[in-house]
mmCIF file of C-alpha atoms and ligand atoms in Angstrom:
data_model
loop_
_atom_site.group_PDB
_atom_site.id
_atom_site.type_symbol
_atom_site.label_atom_id
_atom_site.label_comp_id
_atom_site.label_asym_id
_atom_site.label_seq_id
_atom_site.Cartn_x
_atom_site.Cartn_y
_atom_site.Cartn_z
ATOM 1 C CA UNK A 15 32.516 90.005 69.599
ATOM 2 C CA UNK A 16 30.279 87.670 67.622
ATOM 3 C CA UNK A 17 29.551 84.504 69.542
ATOM 4 C CA UNK A 18 29.531 81.093 67.938
ATOM 5 C CA UNK A 19 25.734 81.047 68.026
ATOM 6 C CA UNK A 20 25.428 84.530 66.501
ATOM 7 C CA UNK A 21 27.395 83.267 63.522
ATOM 8 C CA UNK A 22 24.537 80.795 62.907
ATOM 9 C CA UNK A 23 21.764 83.398 62.773
ATOM 10 C CA UNK A 24 21.237 83.153 59.026
ATOM 11 C CA UNK A 25 20.566 79.423 59.310
ATOM 12 C CA UNK A 26 18.501 79.803 62.477
ATOM 13 C CA UNK A 27 16.191 82.318 60.787
ATOM 14 C CA UNK A 28 14.934 79.599 58.449
ATOM 15 C CA UNK A 29 14.048 77.132 61.182
ATOM 16 C CA UNK A 30 10.766 77.052 63.071
ATOM 17 C CA UNK A 31 11.378 78.003 66.672
ATOM 18 C CA UNK A 32 11.733 76.844 69.355
ATOM 19 C CA UNK A 33 14.305 74.140 68.670
ATOM 20 C CA UNK A 34 17.332 72.554 70.272
ATOM 21 C CA UNK A 35 20.685 73.170 68.665
ATOM 22 C CA UNK A 36 23.675 70.943 69.412
ATOM 23 C CA UNK A 37 27.271 71.934 68.806
ATOM 24 C CA UNK A 38 28.741 68.569 67.840
ATOM 25 C CA UNK A 39 32.302 69.922 67.539
ATOM 26 C CA UNK A 40 32.148 70.947 71.196
ATOM 27 C CA UNK A 41 30.752 67.537 72.107
ATOM 28 C CA UNK A 42 33.657 65.891 70.239
ATOM 29 C CA UNK A 43 36.196 68.064 72.042
ATOM 30 C CA UNK A 44 34.564 67.281 75.384
ATOM 31 C CA UNK A 45 34.653 63.553 74.663
ATOM 32 C CA UNK A 46 38.314 63.722 73.626
ATOM 33 C CA UNK A 47 39.192 65.481 76.861
ATOM 34 C CA UNK A 48 37.120 63.042 78.897
ATOM 35 C CA UNK A 49 38.829 60.098 77.256
ATOM 36 C CA UNK A 50 42.296 61.550 77.710
ATOM 37 C CA UNK A 51 41.780 62.350 81.390
ATOM 38 C CA UNK A 52 40.054 59.075 82.286
ATOM 39 C CA UNK A 53 42.570 56.939 80.381
ATOM 40 C CA UNK A 54 45.346 58.397 82.556
ATOM 41 C CA UNK A 55 44.054 56.308 85.453
ATOM 42 C CA UNK A 56 42.410 53.536 83.491
ATOM 43 C CA UNK A 57 38.983 54.655 84.706
ATOM 44 C CA UNK A 58 35.883 53.296 82.919
ATOM 45 C CA UNK A 59 33.211 55.788 81.831
ATOM 46 C CA UNK A 60 29.538 54.959 81.393
ATOM 47 C CA UNK A 61 27.649 57.857 79.828
ATOM 48 C CA UNK A 62 24.363 58.485 81.688
ATOM 49 C CA UNK A 63 21.727 58.359 78.950
ATOM 50 C CA UNK A 64 19.196 60.140 81.131
ATOM 51 C CA UNK A 65 20.975 63.453 80.464
ATOM 52 C CA UNK A 66 20.368 63.300 76.711
ATOM 53 C CA UNK A 67 19.363 60.236 74.707
ATOM 54 C CA UNK A 68 19.248 61.688 71.178
ATOM 55 C CA UNK A 69 20.546 59.168 68.657
ATOM 56 C CA UNK A 70 23.075 61.577 67.087
ATOM 57 C CA UNK A 71 24.527 62.405 70.488
ATOM 58 C CA UNK A 72 24.631 58.768 71.579
ATOM 59 C CA UNK A 73 26.293 57.647 68.358
ATOM 60 C CA UNK A 74 29.114 60.115 68.819
ATOM 61 C CA UNK A 75 29.624 59.170 72.475
ATOM 62 C CA UNK A 76 29.588 55.472 71.643
ATOM 63 C CA UNK A 77 32.339 55.988 69.035
ATOM 64 C CA UNK A 78 34.736 56.946 71.821
ATOM 65 C CA UNK A 79 34.310 53.497 73.313
ATOM 66 C CA UNK A 80 32.483 54.620 76.449
ATOM 67 C CA UNK A 81 29.899 52.458 78.171
ATOM 68 C CA UNK A 82 26.350 53.425 79.101
ATOM 69 C CA UNK A 83 24.518 54.056 82.358
ATOM 70 C CA UNK A 84 20.815 53.329 81.976
ATOM 71 C CA UNK A 85 17.838 53.809 84.278
ATOM 72 C CA UNK A 86 15.080 52.114 82.320
ATOM 73 C CA UNK A 87 14.592 49.117 80.048
ATOM 74 C CA UNK A 88 14.073 51.511 77.149
ATOM 75 C CA UNK A 89 17.407 53.178 77.857
ATOM 76 C CA UNK A 90 19.075 49.741 77.891
ATOM 77 C CA UNK A 91 17.476 48.936 74.523
ATOM 78 C CA UNK A 92 18.410 52.333 73.082
ATOM 79 C CA UNK A 93 22.023 51.958 74.240
ATOM 80 C CA UNK A 94 22.218 48.526 72.601
ATOM 81 C CA UNK A 95 20.578 49.770 69.390
ATOM 82 C CA UNK A 96 23.096 52.612 69.224
ATOM 83 C CA UNK A 97 25.983 50.175 69.436
ATOM 84 C CA UNK A 98 27.038 50.421 73.081
ATOM 85 C CA UNK A 99 28.469 47.053 74.056
ATOM 86 C CA UNK A 100 26.263 45.066 76.431
ATOM 87 C CA UNK A 101 29.160 44.361 78.757
ATOM 88 C CA UNK A 102 29.695 48.108 79.180
ATOM 89 C CA UNK A 103 26.099 48.804 80.218
ATOM 90 C CA UNK A 104 25.124 49.342 83.843
ATOM 91 C CA UNK A 105 21.492 49.520 84.892
ATOM 92 C CA UNK A 106 20.448 51.569 87.913
ATOM 93 C CA UNK A 107 17.110 52.632 89.360
ATOM 94 C CA UNK A 108 15.215 52.298 92.597
ATOM 95 C CA UNK A 109 12.181 50.712 90.924
ATOM 96 C CA UNK A 110 13.140 48.370 88.111
ATOM 97 C CA UNK A 111 10.088 46.603 86.669
ATOM 98 C CA UNK A 112 9.998 42.855 85.947
ATOM 99 C CA UNK A 113 10.095 43.483 82.190
ATOM 100 C CA UNK A 114 13.043 45.833 82.527
ATOM 101 C CA UNK A 115 15.023 43.335 84.615
ATOM 102 C CA UNK A 116 14.341 40.594 82.085
ATOM 103 C CA UNK A 117 15.428 42.813 79.171
ATOM 104 C CA UNK A 118 18.701 43.557 80.925
ATOM 105 C CA UNK A 119 19.296 39.902 81.871
ATOM 106 C CA UNK A 120 18.571 38.694 78.368
ATOM 107 C CA UNK A 121 21.091 41.137 76.954
ATOM 108 C CA UNK A 122 23.811 40.180 79.461
ATOM 109 C CA UNK A 123 24.643 43.677 80.651
ATOM 110 C CA UNK A 124 27.734 44.416 82.740
ATOM 111 C CA UNK A 125 25.969 45.125 86.050
ATOM 112 C CA UNK A 126 22.721 45.829 87.814
ATOM 113 C CA UNK A 127 23.077 48.555 90.424
ATOM 114 C CA UNK A 128 20.742 47.166 93.096
ATOM 115 C CA UNK A 129 18.995 49.225 95.693
ATOM 116 C CA UNK A 130 17.161 46.841 98.078
ATOM 117 C CA UNK A 131 16.985 43.281 99.403
ATOM 118 C CA UNK A 132 13.686 42.744 97.657
ATOM 119 C CA UNK A 133 15.127 43.827 94.329
ATOM 120 C CA UNK A 134 18.014 41.362 94.793
ATOM 121 C CA UNK A 135 15.512 38.572 95.449
ATOM 122 C CA UNK A 136 13.511 39.388 92.318
ATOM 123 C CA UNK A 137 16.629 39.577 90.119
ATOM 124 C CA UNK A 138 17.823 36.290 91.607
ATOM 125 C CA UNK A 139 14.513 34.619 90.731
ATOM 126 C CA UNK A 140 14.490 35.883 87.139
ATOM 127 C CA UNK A 141 18.162 34.983 86.655
ATOM 128 C CA UNK A 142 17.420 31.473 87.953
ATOM 129 C CA UNK A 143 14.621 31.164 85.372
ATOM 130 C CA UNK A 144 17.193 31.964 82.683
ATOM 131 C CA UNK A 145 19.764 29.604 84.213
ATOM 132 C CA UNK A 146 22.226 32.419 84.628
ATOM 133 C CA UNK A 147 23.928 34.530 87.271
ATOM 134 C CA UNK A 148 23.096 38.223 87.397
ATOM 135 C CA UNK A 149 26.094 40.517 87.937
ATOM 136 C CA UNK A 150 25.202 42.945 90.717
ATOM 137 C CA UNK A 151 26.749 46.012 92.336
ATOM 138 C CA UNK A 152 25.103 47.087 95.568
ATOM 139 C CA UNK A 153 24.097 50.726 95.505
ATOM 140 C CA UNK A 154 25.034 51.960 98.953
ATOM 141 C CA UNK A 155 23.815 55.151 100.503
ATOM 142 C CA UNK A 156 27.018 56.738 101.830
ATOM 143 C CA UNK A 157 25.210 59.530 103.716
ATOM 144 C CA UNK A 158 27.494 62.148 102.118
ATOM 145 C CA UNK A 159 26.170 65.613 101.322
ATOM 146 C CA UNK A 160 26.676 66.822 97.758
ATOM 147 C CA UNK A 161 26.004 70.507 98.548
ATOM 148 C CA UNK A 162 23.624 70.808 95.641
ATOM 149 C CA UNK A 163 19.903 71.390 95.096
ATOM 150 C CA UNK A 164 17.781 69.217 97.377
ATOM 151 C CA UNK A 165 15.877 67.639 94.473
ATOM 152 C CA UNK A 166 19.113 66.355 92.949
ATOM 153 C CA UNK A 167 20.814 65.217 96.151
ATOM 154 C CA UNK A 168 20.692 61.446 96.317
ATOM 155 C CA UNK A 169 23.308 60.235 98.798
ATOM 156 C CA UNK A 170 21.669 61.193 102.086
ATOM 157 C CA UNK A 171 19.828 58.824 104.363
ATOM 158 C CA UNK A 172 16.636 60.839 103.823
ATOM 159 C CA UNK A 173 16.776 60.133 100.073
ATOM 160 C CA UNK A 174 15.017 57.072 98.661
ATOM 161 C CA UNK A 175 18.168 55.779 96.989
ATOM 162 C CA UNK A 176 20.518 52.993 97.971
ATOM 163 C CA UNK A 177 21.036 50.482 100.711
ATOM 164 C CA UNK A 178 21.840 51.905 104.145
ATOM 165 C CA UNK A 179 24.847 50.911 106.179
ATOM 166 C CA UNK A 180 22.780 49.198 108.883
ATOM 167 C CA UNK A 181 21.216 46.844 106.296
ATOM 168 C CA UNK A 182 24.545 45.536 105.025
ATOM 169 C CA UNK A 183 24.972 42.637 107.440
ATOM 170 C CA UNK A 184 21.505 41.304 106.542
ATOM 171 C CA UNK A 185 22.154 41.764 102.803
ATOM 172 C CA UNK A 186 25.457 39.924 102.913
ATOM 173 C CA UNK A 187 23.810 37.022 104.778
ATOM 174 C CA UNK A 188 20.917 36.944 102.303
ATOM 175 C CA UNK A 189 23.273 37.034 99.329
ATOM 176 C CA UNK A 190 24.761 33.711 100.459
ATOM 177 C CA UNK A 191 21.384 32.122 99.652
ATOM 178 C CA UNK A 192 20.817 33.968 96.399
ATOM 179 C CA UNK A 193 22.711 31.583 94.171
ATOM 180 C CA UNK A 194 21.914 33.376 90.928
ATOM 181 C CA UNK A 195 23.396 36.683 91.990
ATOM 182 C CA UNK A 196 27.072 37.382 91.497
ATOM 183 C CA UNK A 197 28.174 40.275 93.694
ATOM 184 C CA UNK A 198 30.716 42.140 91.579
ATOM 185 C CA UNK A 199 30.990 45.445 93.364
ATOM 186 C CA UNK A 200 29.601 48.558 94.986
ATOM 187 C CA UNK A 201 27.838 51.535 93.480
ATOM 188 C CA UNK A 202 27.421 55.094 94.757
ATOM 189 C CA UNK A 203 25.879 58.282 93.408
ATOM 190 C CA UNK A 204 25.578 61.259 95.720
ATOM 191 C CA UNK A 205 23.842 63.807 93.507
ATOM 192 C CA UNK A 206 24.086 65.986 90.460
ATOM 193 C CA UNK A 207 25.498 69.419 89.514
ATOM 194 C CA UNK A 208 28.260 69.008 92.120
ATOM 195 C CA UNK A 209 30.849 71.745 91.785
ATOM 196 C CA UNK A 210 32.513 71.372 95.173
ATOM 197 C CA UNK A 211 35.044 68.594 94.599
ATOM 198 C CA UNK A 212 35.479 68.099 98.341
ATOM 199 C CA UNK A 213 32.137 66.219 98.270
ATOM 200 C CA UNK A 214 33.908 63.621 96.129
ATOM 201 C CA UNK A 215 36.797 63.419 98.569
ATOM 202 C CA UNK A 216 34.266 62.675 101.339
ATOM 203 C CA UNK A 217 32.706 60.051 99.088
ATOM 204 C CA UNK A 218 36.098 58.375 98.506
ATOM 205 C CA UNK A 219 36.806 58.209 102.234
ATOM 206 C CA UNK A 220 33.389 56.672 102.838
ATOM 207 C CA UNK A 221 33.938 54.118 100.056
ATOM 208 C CA UNK A 222 37.263 53.155 101.650
ATOM 209 C CA UNK A 223 35.402 52.436 104.901
ATOM 210 C CA UNK A 224 32.807 50.300 103.118
ATOM 211 C CA UNK A 225 35.523 48.472 101.253
ATOM 212 C CA UNK A 226 37.335 47.695 104.525
ATOM 213 C CA UNK A 227 34.072 46.331 105.940
ATOM 214 C CA UNK A 228 33.749 43.919 102.994
ATOM 215 C CA UNK A 229 37.419 42.939 103.145
ATOM 216 C CA UNK A 230 37.030 41.995 106.822
ATOM 217 C CA UNK A 231 34.375 39.553 105.675
ATOM 218 C CA UNK A 232 36.649 38.251 102.899
ATOM 219 C CA UNK A 233 34.383 39.572 100.189
ATOM 220 C CA UNK A 234 36.229 40.637 97.049
ATOM 221 C CA UNK A 235 34.785 43.481 95.025
ATOM 222 C CA UNK A 236 36.272 43.636 91.541
ATOM 223 C CA UNK A 237 34.255 46.756 90.605
ATOM 224 C CA UNK A 238 33.684 50.121 92.284
ATOM 225 C CA UNK A 239 31.223 52.515 90.643
ATOM 226 C CA UNK A 240 31.360 56.038 92.021
ATOM 227 C CA UNK A 241 28.424 57.397 89.980
ATOM 228 C CA UNK A 242 28.338 60.765 88.255
ATOM 229 C CA UNK A 243 27.219 64.239 89.213
ATOM 230 C CA UNK A 244 30.082 66.464 88.118
ATOM 231 C CA UNK A 245 28.672 69.980 87.726
ATOM 232 C CA UNK A 246 29.225 72.504 84.952
ATOM 233 C CA UNK A 247 29.561 76.291 84.842
ATOM 234 C CA UNK A 248 26.108 77.506 83.831
ATOM 235 C CA UNK A 249 27.209 81.141 84.187
ATOM 236 C CA UNK A 250 30.119 81.078 81.750
ATOM 237 C CA UNK A 251 29.324 78.479 79.096
ATOM 238 C CA UNK A 252 31.841 79.886 76.599
ATOM 239 C CA UNK A 253 34.790 80.498 78.924
ATOM 240 C CA UNK A 254 34.314 77.113 80.643
ATOM 241 C CA UNK A 255 32.768 75.097 77.863
ATOM 242 C CA UNK A 256 34.500 71.902 78.983
ATOM 243 C CA UNK A 257 34.674 71.005 82.660
ATOM 244 C CA UNK A 258 37.932 70.215 84.394
ATOM 245 C CA UNK A 259 37.756 66.429 84.141
ATOM 246 C CA UNK A 260 41.427 66.283 85.157
ATOM 247 C CA UNK A 261 40.820 67.804 88.610
ATOM 248 C CA UNK A 262 37.751 65.609 89.118
ATOM 249 C CA UNK A 263 39.480 62.306 88.315
ATOM 250 C CA UNK A 264 42.508 63.298 90.362
ATOM 251 C CA UNK A 265 40.369 63.396 93.526
ATOM 252 C CA UNK A 266 39.485 59.734 93.000
ATOM 253 C CA UNK A 267 43.056 58.849 92.085
ATOM 254 C CA UNK A 268 44.325 60.568 95.245
ATOM 255 C CA UNK A 269 41.745 59.405 97.775
ATOM 256 C CA UNK A 270 40.191 56.145 96.654
ATOM 257 C CA UNK A 271 41.940 52.998 97.853
ATOM 258 C CA UNK A 272 41.933 50.792 94.799
ATOM 259 C CA UNK A 273 42.677 47.084 95.183
ATOM 260 C CA UNK A 274 44.848 45.236 92.667
ATOM 261 C CA UNK A 275 42.808 44.403 89.564
ATOM 262 C CA UNK A 276 39.815 46.442 90.690
ATOM 263 C CA UNK A 277 38.100 48.546 88.007
ATOM 264 C CA UNK A 278 36.732 52.026 88.792
ATOM 265 C CA UNK A 279 33.569 53.124 87.020
ATOM 266 C CA UNK A 280 31.987 56.556 86.546
ATOM 267 C CA UNK A 281 28.525 57.516 85.312
ATOM 268 C CA UNK A 282 28.760 61.015 83.880
ATOM 269 C CA UNK A 283 25.841 62.720 82.171
ATOM 270 C CA UNK A 284 25.566 66.485 82.509
ATOM 271 C CA UNK A 285 29.298 67.235 82.317
ATOM 272 C CA UNK A 286 29.472 65.458 78.947
ATOM 273 C CA UNK A 287 26.543 67.029 77.121
ATOM 274 C CA UNK A 288 25.181 70.125 78.918
ATOM 275 C CA UNK A 289 27.241 72.813 77.271
ATOM 276 C CA UNK A 290 26.875 71.546 73.724
ATOM 277 C CA UNK A 291 23.132 72.278 73.687
ATOM 278 C CA UNK A 292 21.163 75.529 73.375
ATOM 279 C CA UNK A 293 17.447 76.062 73.210
ATOM 280 C CA UNK A 294 16.803 78.597 70.453
ATOM 281 C CA UNK A 295 13.646 80.619 70.774
ATOM 282 C CA UNK A 296 11.970 83.676 69.294
ATOM 283 C CA UNK A 297 10.542 86.675 71.103
ATOM 284 C CA UNK A 298 6.778 86.591 70.591
ATOM 285 C CA UNK A 299 5.803 89.717 72.472
ATOM 286 C CA UNK A 300 7.198 92.411 74.697
ATOM 287 C CA UNK A 301 4.781 93.444 77.395
ATOM 288 C CA UNK A 302 5.630 96.448 79.483
ATOM 289 C CA UNK A 303 4.349 96.723 82.999
ATOM 290 C CA UNK A 304 4.985 99.537 85.453
ATOM 291 C CA UNK A 305 7.896 97.868 87.164
ATOM 292 C CA UNK A 306 8.523 94.862 84.968
ATOM 293 C CA UNK A 307 9.060 94.349 81.265
ATOM 294 C CA UNK A 308 8.111 90.879 80.166
ATOM 295 C CA UNK A 309 9.877 89.256 77.262
ATOM 296 C CA UNK A 310 7.532 86.484 76.145
ATOM 297 C CA UNK A 311 9.284 83.683 74.265
ATOM 298 C CA UNK A 312 7.873 80.901 72.135
ATOM 299 C CA UNK A 313 9.810 78.371 74.268
ATOM 300 C CA UNK A 314 8.441 77.496 77.662
ATOM 301 C CA UNK A 315 8.746 75.106 80.570
ATOM 302 C CA UNK A 316 7.505 72.378 78.220
ATOM 303 C CA UNK A 317 10.836 72.548 76.389
ATOM 304 C CA UNK A 318 13.030 73.309 79.395
ATOM 305 C CA UNK A 319 11.643 72.610 82.841
ATOM 306 C CA UNK A 320 14.830 73.105 84.877
ATOM 307 C CA UNK A 321 14.236 76.768 85.841
ATOM 308 C CA UNK A 322 10.647 76.032 86.954
ATOM 309 C CA UNK A 323 11.502 72.797 88.744
ATOM 310 C CA UNK A 324 14.832 73.587 90.402
ATOM 311 C CA UNK A 325 15.035 77.366 90.081
ATOM 312 C CA UNK A 326 17.987 76.507 87.839
ATOM 313 C CA UNK A 327 19.993 79.256 86.175
ATOM 314 C CA UNK A 328 20.602 79.131 82.429
ATOM 315 C CA UNK A 329 22.410 81.934 80.676
ATOM 316 C CA UNK A 330 20.096 83.765 78.281
ATOM 317 C CA UNK A 331 21.840 85.233 75.260
ATOM 318 C CA UNK A 332 20.364 87.600 72.733
ATOM 319 C CA UNK A 333 21.389 86.653 69.187
ATOM 320 C CA UNK A 334 19.802 89.510 67.190
ATOM 321 C CA UNK A 335 19.763 93.282 67.764
ATOM 322 C CA UNK A 336 22.626 92.838 70.189
ATOM 323 C CA UNK A 337 23.819 96.437 69.867
ATOM 324 C CA UNK A 338 20.673 97.917 71.420
ATOM 325 C CA UNK A 339 20.670 99.690 74.767
ATOM 326 C CA UNK A 340 20.313 97.312 77.681
ATOM 327 C CA UNK A 341 16.953 96.982 79.412
ATOM 328 C CA UNK A 342 15.631 94.934 82.316
ATOM 329 C CA UNK A 343 13.366 91.972 81.476
ATOM 330 C CA UNK A 344 11.629 89.031 83.030
ATOM 331 C CA UNK A 345 12.073 86.352 80.374
ATOM 332 C CA UNK A 346 9.050 84.057 80.361
ATOM 333 C CA UNK A 347 7.408 81.356 78.267
ATOM 334 C CA UNK A 348 3.869 81.032 76.886
ATOM 335 C CA UNK A 349 2.628 78.294 79.268
ATOM 336 C CA UNK A 350 -0.272 79.006 81.597
ATOM 337 C CA UNK A 351 1.786 78.840 84.795
ATOM 338 C CA UNK A 352 3.604 81.596 86.638
ATOM 339 C CA UNK A 353 6.524 79.222 87.166
ATOM 340 C CA UNK A 354 7.068 79.315 83.392
ATOM 341 C CA UNK A 355 9.883 81.806 83.751
ATOM 342 C CA UNK A 356 13.469 81.464 82.505
ATOM 343 C CA UNK A 357 14.941 84.420 84.340
ATOM 344 C CA UNK A 358 13.892 87.474 86.333
ATOM 345 C CA UNK A 359 15.289 91.024 86.170
ATOM 346 C CA UNK A 360 17.826 90.209 83.478
ATOM 347 C CA UNK A 361 19.601 93.008 81.633
ATOM 348 C CA UNK A 362 19.481 92.298 77.895
ATOM 349 C CA UNK A 363 19.680 94.472 74.773
ATOM 350 C CA UNK A 364 16.301 96.106 74.041
ATOM 351 C CA UNK A 365 14.267 93.428 72.332
ATOM 352 C CA UNK A 366 11.578 93.250 69.671
ATOM 353 C CA UNK A 367 9.104 90.730 68.355
ATOM 354 C CA UNK A 368 11.019 88.235 66.210
ATOM 355 C CA UNK A 369 14.370 88.551 67.978
ATOM 356 C CA UNK A 370 16.256 85.301 68.466
ATOM 357 C CA UNK A 371 17.291 84.190 71.934
ATOM 358 C CA UNK A 372 19.541 81.311 73.002
ATOM 359 C CA UNK A 373 19.046 79.604 76.351
ATOM 360 C CA UNK A 374 22.436 78.111 76.981
ATOM 361 C CA UNK A 375 23.783 74.896 78.524
ATOM 362 C CA UNK A 376 20.609 72.968 77.833
ATOM 363 C CA UNK A 377 22.214 69.843 76.350
ATOM 364 C CA UNK A 378 21.618 67.936 79.593
ATOM 365 C CA UNK A 379 18.181 67.407 81.145
ATOM 366 C CA UNK A 380 16.622 69.768 78.592
ATOM 367 C CA UNK A 381 15.080 67.941 75.668
ATOM 368 C CA UNK A 382 14.814 64.645 77.592
ATOM 369 C CA UNK A 383 12.631 66.287 80.229
ATOM 370 C CA UNK A 384 10.363 68.079 77.775
ATOM 371 C CA UNK A 385 6.627 67.438 77.833
ATOM 372 C CA UNK A 386 3.582 68.148 75.720
ATOM 373 C CA UNK A 387 1.718 69.947 78.509
ATOM 374 C CA UNK A 388 -0.825 72.366 76.995
ATOM 375 C CA UNK A 389 -0.750 69.921 74.054
ATOM 376 C CA UNK A 390 2.396 71.508 72.740
ATOM 377 C CA UNK A 391 4.342 69.822 69.987
ATOM 378 C CA UNK A 392 7.643 68.156 70.760
ATOM 379 C CA UNK A 393 10.362 70.450 69.379
ATOM 380 C CA UNK A 394 12.986 69.378 66.875
ATOM 381 C CA UNK A 395 16.725 69.082 67.325
ATOM 382 C CA UNK A 396 19.329 70.336 64.868
ATOM 383 C CA UNK A 397 23.006 69.466 64.890
ATOM 384 C CA UNK A 398 25.896 71.754 63.956
ATOM 385 C CA UNK A 399 27.097 69.477 61.152
ATOM 386 C CA UNK A 400 23.680 69.844 59.451
ATOM 387 C CA UNK A 401 23.836 73.660 59.529
ATOM 388 C CA UNK A 402 27.191 74.538 58.052
HETATM 389 N N1 LIG B 12 24.156 57.918 87.960
HETATM 390 C C1 LIG B 12 22.986 57.910 88.647
HETATM 391 C C2 LIG B 12 22.651 56.754 89.469
HETATM 392 C C3 LIG B 12 22.130 59.019 88.579
HETATM 393 O O1 LIG B 12 20.994 59.008 89.278
HETATM 394 C C4 LIG B 12 22.492 60.144 87.774
HETATM 395 C C5 LIG B 12 21.609 61.304 87.676
HETATM 396 C C6 LIG B 12 23.690 60.088 87.053
HETATM 397 C C7 LIG B 12 24.509 58.968 87.188
HETATM 398 C C8 LIG B 12 24.169 61.202 86.152
HETATM 399 O O2 LIG B 12 24.387 62.354 86.875
HETATM 400 P P1 LIG B 12 25.055 63.636 86.166
HETATM 401 O O3 LIG B 12 26.489 63.299 85.848
HETATM 402 O O4 LIG B 12 24.280 63.911 84.944
HETATM 403 O O5 LIG B 12 24.919 64.700 87.174
HETATM 404 N N2 LIG B 12 17.146 66.451 86.157
HETATM 405 C C9 LIG B 12 18.153 66.988 87.054
HETATM 406 C C10 LIG B 12 19.294 66.046 87.262
HETATM 407 C C11 LIG B 12 18.848 64.691 87.778
HETATM 408 C C12 LIG B 12 20.006 63.731 87.916
HETATM 409 C C13 LIG B 12 19.507 62.358 88.185
HETATM 410 N N3 LIG B 12 20.531 61.367 88.314
HETATM 411 C C14 LIG B 12 18.623 68.342 86.521
HETATM 412 O O6 LIG B 12 18.093 68.794 85.512
HETATM 413 O O7 LIG B 12 19.474 68.979 87.128
#
């Protein structure tokens, strides 16, 4: 069977590799599904720009009326420039700089997700200078395991993120003096690439406990932000191109105790954009060892660092000469590092110099994390509507 990407080979042959290719029809379908499933419960979605901040991608997401989740002043500015409404922008991050806080205040964003007492004091001071109140959600560390890679687990006490339970009493006391802070809610984010939905059930139960703690102190919280982290199926990107948003939202509907009038916010990144992107690369050389055949690509860890950094799996698909007998390869890049490897001992059709390869599910944390290490050029992105 010819895959969707194979049908694009004629166009791909004319483009300098490596490059990112985005299937915008799939992104549209994903956004429609996300909207449908979240609207069922009146949930508010903020797309996490950190996953992919390409203008074309952002413009499409913004058209569905979603908000934005930003982690830098530049992301806040980019979201605004793309047309995301300021009052749908949330701004997170454990180390917001003075300039970034001022940018966000000036633009009257929906909420700062705050991570420490000191940060609250700084935001209070800058808000006072602008004669305004800063809307703040406290990012709490729920100490819930996300059962994911340790580098992308964020909700454990050992992680740098969030305010710990034992600091809450002090924070609430301090907030009484911080007259330019308006506490609007709580924020959580336990990690990324979470495929075990029971982690979200545990999160909901923990949030209920926190909420009860605040209610006992007569503190109303109009806004609960449960973060993002929903994982995708990296192994079967065609069969499961769109994640089961329905099952994910249902966990929150079933287990989160929502107060009358309270709004529930989500910050999804990967699950929105990962599967619409592929990194397209060419085979430069085949190098045969005694035990290992190396397939050397023109894409490397500079374009996609996830395998080197997290030992992440991405499906590697051969687009040309697909009928050839299968052979075992280590698929590697050209960078001077042994970690520059996309997959070991993979069985792929026998390959030749010039063959085209797709590294799948790279729409999230692919291009945004690219670097120019070895003084490599930043690669270009192409969108399906440009290559008809
Ligand atoms: N909200 C907060 C506060 C976050 O820190 C993150 C991701 C998100 C939302 C979006 O999470 P998502 O829905 O995309 O899982 N570079 C890593 C992932 C790092 C995630 C960082 N935080 C990777 O390539 O797997």
